[in-house]
Coordinates of C-alpha atoms in Angstrom, one line a residue:
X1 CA 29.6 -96.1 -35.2
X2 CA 28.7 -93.2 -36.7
X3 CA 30.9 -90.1 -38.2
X4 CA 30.8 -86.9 -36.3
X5 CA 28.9 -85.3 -39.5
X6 CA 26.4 -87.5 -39.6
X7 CA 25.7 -87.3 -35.9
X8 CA 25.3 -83.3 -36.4
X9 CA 22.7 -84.0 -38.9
X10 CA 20.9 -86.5 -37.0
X11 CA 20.9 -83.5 -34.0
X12 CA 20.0 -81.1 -36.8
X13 CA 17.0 -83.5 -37.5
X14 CA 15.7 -84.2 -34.0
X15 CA 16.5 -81.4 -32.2
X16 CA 14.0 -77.9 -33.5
X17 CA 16.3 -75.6 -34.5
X18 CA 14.2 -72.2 -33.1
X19 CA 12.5 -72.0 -29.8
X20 CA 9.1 -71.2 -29.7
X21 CA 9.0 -68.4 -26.8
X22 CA 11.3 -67.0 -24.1
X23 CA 12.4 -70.2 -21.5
X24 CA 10.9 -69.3 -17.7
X25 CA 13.2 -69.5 -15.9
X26 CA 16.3 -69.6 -18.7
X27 CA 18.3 -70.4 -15.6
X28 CA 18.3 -72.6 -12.7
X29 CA 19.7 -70.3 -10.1
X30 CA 19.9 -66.7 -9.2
X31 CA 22.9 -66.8 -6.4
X32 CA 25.8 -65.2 -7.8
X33 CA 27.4 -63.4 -11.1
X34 CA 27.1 -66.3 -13.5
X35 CA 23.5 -67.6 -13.9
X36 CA 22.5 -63.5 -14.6
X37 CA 25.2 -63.5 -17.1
X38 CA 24.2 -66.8 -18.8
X39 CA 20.4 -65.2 -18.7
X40 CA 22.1 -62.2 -20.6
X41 CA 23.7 -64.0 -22.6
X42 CA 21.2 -66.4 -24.0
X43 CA 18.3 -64.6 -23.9
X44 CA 17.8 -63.8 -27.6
X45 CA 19.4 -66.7 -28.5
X46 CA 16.4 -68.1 -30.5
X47 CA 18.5 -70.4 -32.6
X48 CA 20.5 -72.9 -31.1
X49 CA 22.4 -74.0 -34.9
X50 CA 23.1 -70.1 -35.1
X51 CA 25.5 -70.5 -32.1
X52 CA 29.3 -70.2 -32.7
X53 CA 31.3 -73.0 -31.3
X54 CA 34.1 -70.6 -29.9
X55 CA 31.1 -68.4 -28.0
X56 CA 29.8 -71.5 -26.4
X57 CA 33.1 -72.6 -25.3
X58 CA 33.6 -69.2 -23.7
X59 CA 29.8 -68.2 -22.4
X60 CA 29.7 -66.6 -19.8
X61 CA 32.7 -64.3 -19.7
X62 CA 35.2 -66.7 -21.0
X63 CA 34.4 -68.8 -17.7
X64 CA 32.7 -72.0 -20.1
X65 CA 30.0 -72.7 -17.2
X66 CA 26.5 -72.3 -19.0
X67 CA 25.5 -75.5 -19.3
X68 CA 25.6 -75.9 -15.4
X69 CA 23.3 -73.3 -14.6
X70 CA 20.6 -73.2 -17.6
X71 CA 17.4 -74.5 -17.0
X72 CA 16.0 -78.1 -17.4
X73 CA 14.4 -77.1 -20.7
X74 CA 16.8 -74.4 -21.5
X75 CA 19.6 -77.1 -21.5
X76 CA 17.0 -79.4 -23.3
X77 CA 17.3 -76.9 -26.2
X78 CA 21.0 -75.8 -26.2
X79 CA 22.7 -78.9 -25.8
X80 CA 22.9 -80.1 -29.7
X81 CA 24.8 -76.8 -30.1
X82 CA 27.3 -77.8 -27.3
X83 CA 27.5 -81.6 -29.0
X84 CA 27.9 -79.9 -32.6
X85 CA 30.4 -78.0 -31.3
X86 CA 32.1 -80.8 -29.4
X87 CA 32.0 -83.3 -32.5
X88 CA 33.5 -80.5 -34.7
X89 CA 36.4 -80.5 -32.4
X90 CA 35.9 -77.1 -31.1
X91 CA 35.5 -77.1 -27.4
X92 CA 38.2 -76.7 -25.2
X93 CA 36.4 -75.8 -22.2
X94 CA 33.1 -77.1 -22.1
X95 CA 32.1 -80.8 -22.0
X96 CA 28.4 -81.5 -22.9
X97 CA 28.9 -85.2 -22.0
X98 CA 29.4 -84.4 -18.0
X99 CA 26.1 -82.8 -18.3
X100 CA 24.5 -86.0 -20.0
X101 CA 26.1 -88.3 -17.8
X102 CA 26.3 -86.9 -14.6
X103 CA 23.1 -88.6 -12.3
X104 CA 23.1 -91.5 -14.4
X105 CA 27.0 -93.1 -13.4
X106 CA 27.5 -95.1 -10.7
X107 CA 29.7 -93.1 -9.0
X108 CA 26.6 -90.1 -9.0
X109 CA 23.2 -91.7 -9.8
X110 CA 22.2 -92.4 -5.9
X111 CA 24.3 -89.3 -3.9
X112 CA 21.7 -87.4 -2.3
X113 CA 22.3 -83.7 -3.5
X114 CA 22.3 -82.2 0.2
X115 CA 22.5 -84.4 3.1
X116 CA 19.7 -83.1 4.5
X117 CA 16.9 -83.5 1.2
X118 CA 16.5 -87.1 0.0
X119 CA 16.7 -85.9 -3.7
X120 CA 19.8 -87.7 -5.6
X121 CA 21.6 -86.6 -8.6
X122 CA 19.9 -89.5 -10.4
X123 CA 16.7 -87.2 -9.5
X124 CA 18.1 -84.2 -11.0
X125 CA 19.1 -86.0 -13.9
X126 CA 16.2 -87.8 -14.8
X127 CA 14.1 -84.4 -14.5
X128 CA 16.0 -82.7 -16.8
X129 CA 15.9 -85.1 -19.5
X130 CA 13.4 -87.6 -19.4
X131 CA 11.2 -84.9 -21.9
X132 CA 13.3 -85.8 -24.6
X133 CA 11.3 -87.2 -27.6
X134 CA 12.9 -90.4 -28.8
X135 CA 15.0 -89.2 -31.9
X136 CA 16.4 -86.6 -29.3
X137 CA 17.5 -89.5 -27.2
X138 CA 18.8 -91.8 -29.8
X139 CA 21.2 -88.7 -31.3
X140 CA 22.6 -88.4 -28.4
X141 CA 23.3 -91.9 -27.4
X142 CA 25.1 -91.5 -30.8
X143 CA 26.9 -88.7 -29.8
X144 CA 27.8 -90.3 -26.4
X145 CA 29.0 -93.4 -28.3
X146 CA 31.4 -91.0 -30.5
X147 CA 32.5 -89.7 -27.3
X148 CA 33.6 -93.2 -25.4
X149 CA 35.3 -94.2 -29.5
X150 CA 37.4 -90.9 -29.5
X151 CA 37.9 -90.3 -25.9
X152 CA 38.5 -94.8 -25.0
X153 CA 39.4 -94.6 -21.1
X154 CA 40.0 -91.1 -20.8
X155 CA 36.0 -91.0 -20.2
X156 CA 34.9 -94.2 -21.5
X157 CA 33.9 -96.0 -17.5
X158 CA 31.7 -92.6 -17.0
X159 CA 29.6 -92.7 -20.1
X160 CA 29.4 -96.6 -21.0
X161 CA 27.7 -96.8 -17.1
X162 CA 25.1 -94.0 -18.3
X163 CA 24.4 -95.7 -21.5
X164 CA 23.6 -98.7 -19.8
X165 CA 21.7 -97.3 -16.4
X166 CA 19.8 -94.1 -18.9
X167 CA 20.4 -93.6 -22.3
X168 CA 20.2 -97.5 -23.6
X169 CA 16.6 -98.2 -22.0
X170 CA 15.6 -94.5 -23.0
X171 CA 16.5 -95.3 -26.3
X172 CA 14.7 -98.6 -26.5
X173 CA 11.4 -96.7 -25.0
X174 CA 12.0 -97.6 -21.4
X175 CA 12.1 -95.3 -18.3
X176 CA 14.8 -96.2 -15.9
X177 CA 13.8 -95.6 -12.1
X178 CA 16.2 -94.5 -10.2
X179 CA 13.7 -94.1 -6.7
X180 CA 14.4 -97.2 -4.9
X181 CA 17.7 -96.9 -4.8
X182 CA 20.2 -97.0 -2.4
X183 CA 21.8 -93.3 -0.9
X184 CA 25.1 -93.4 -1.2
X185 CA 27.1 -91.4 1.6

């Protein structure tokens, strides 16, 4: 297992640090308050290792929420900041594994996202982070293994079941396909 520090580094390595242009769209939604404050908030955030821990356990507004409404690559760029933060101990609010596992445990991978659309959470999932390059993949497997060592049952079931349906075969250059599964009602 690796430390926490050298976990950072390896997300300091794989992830590029400045963002070439402006994210369109930075955020996933426009109903409602948050998503246009997240937008506010991150747009001239051009460096993600520039972030302060404590302001991306509060963004937006103190509310935490970001990561659940930034864009697919948006959230492609941010999230080392939110796992740096996490493996430095200082989130309180925010969890950046939800957002890596959710769509790819059992529990979420085949629910259909609306009864009425045949798109899963497995779907959503997939399409946000299948564009990862490999070394982006493989820090945060890392990073997901710190999580299940420090966290042991708390979120252990969660995470081990999206290492093994995503984040494992990702890792070892395979593409889990998640389209002939099953819905779950």
């Amino acid at each position: 297992m690796s430390s926490a520090s050298a976990i950072i580094d390896e997300l300091k390595a794989a992830f590029p640090a400045i963002r070439e242009r402006r994210f369109e769209p930075l955020v996933n939604s426009l109903q409602g308050d948050e998503p246009a404050q997240v937008e506010a908030d991150f747009s001239d955030k051009d460096d993600w290792t520039k972030l302060s821990p404590s302001w991306l356990d509060r963004v937006p507004d103190g509310l935490g929420s970001a990561l659940s409404f930034l864009s697919n690559e948006a959230i492609r760029f941010y999230i080392p900041a939110f796992m740096a933060a996490d493996l430095a101990g200082a989130l309180h609010r925010v969890d950046p594994a939800f957002h890596l596992v959710h769509g790819f445990d059992d529990k979420s991978r085949r629910r259909k996202i609306r009864a009425d659309k045949r798109e899963t959470w497995g779907d959503v999932a997939c399409a946000c982070w299948d564009r990862l390059a490999q070394d982006q993949v493989c820090a945060i497997v890392h990073y997901l293994e710190w999580r299940v060592e420090r966290d042991g049952t708390d979120i252990e079931h969660r995470v081990v079941e999206a290492l093994a349906a995503y984040w494992y075969p990702r890792a070892a250059g395979h593409w889990p396909d998640f389209s002939d599964s099953c819905v779950i009602h």
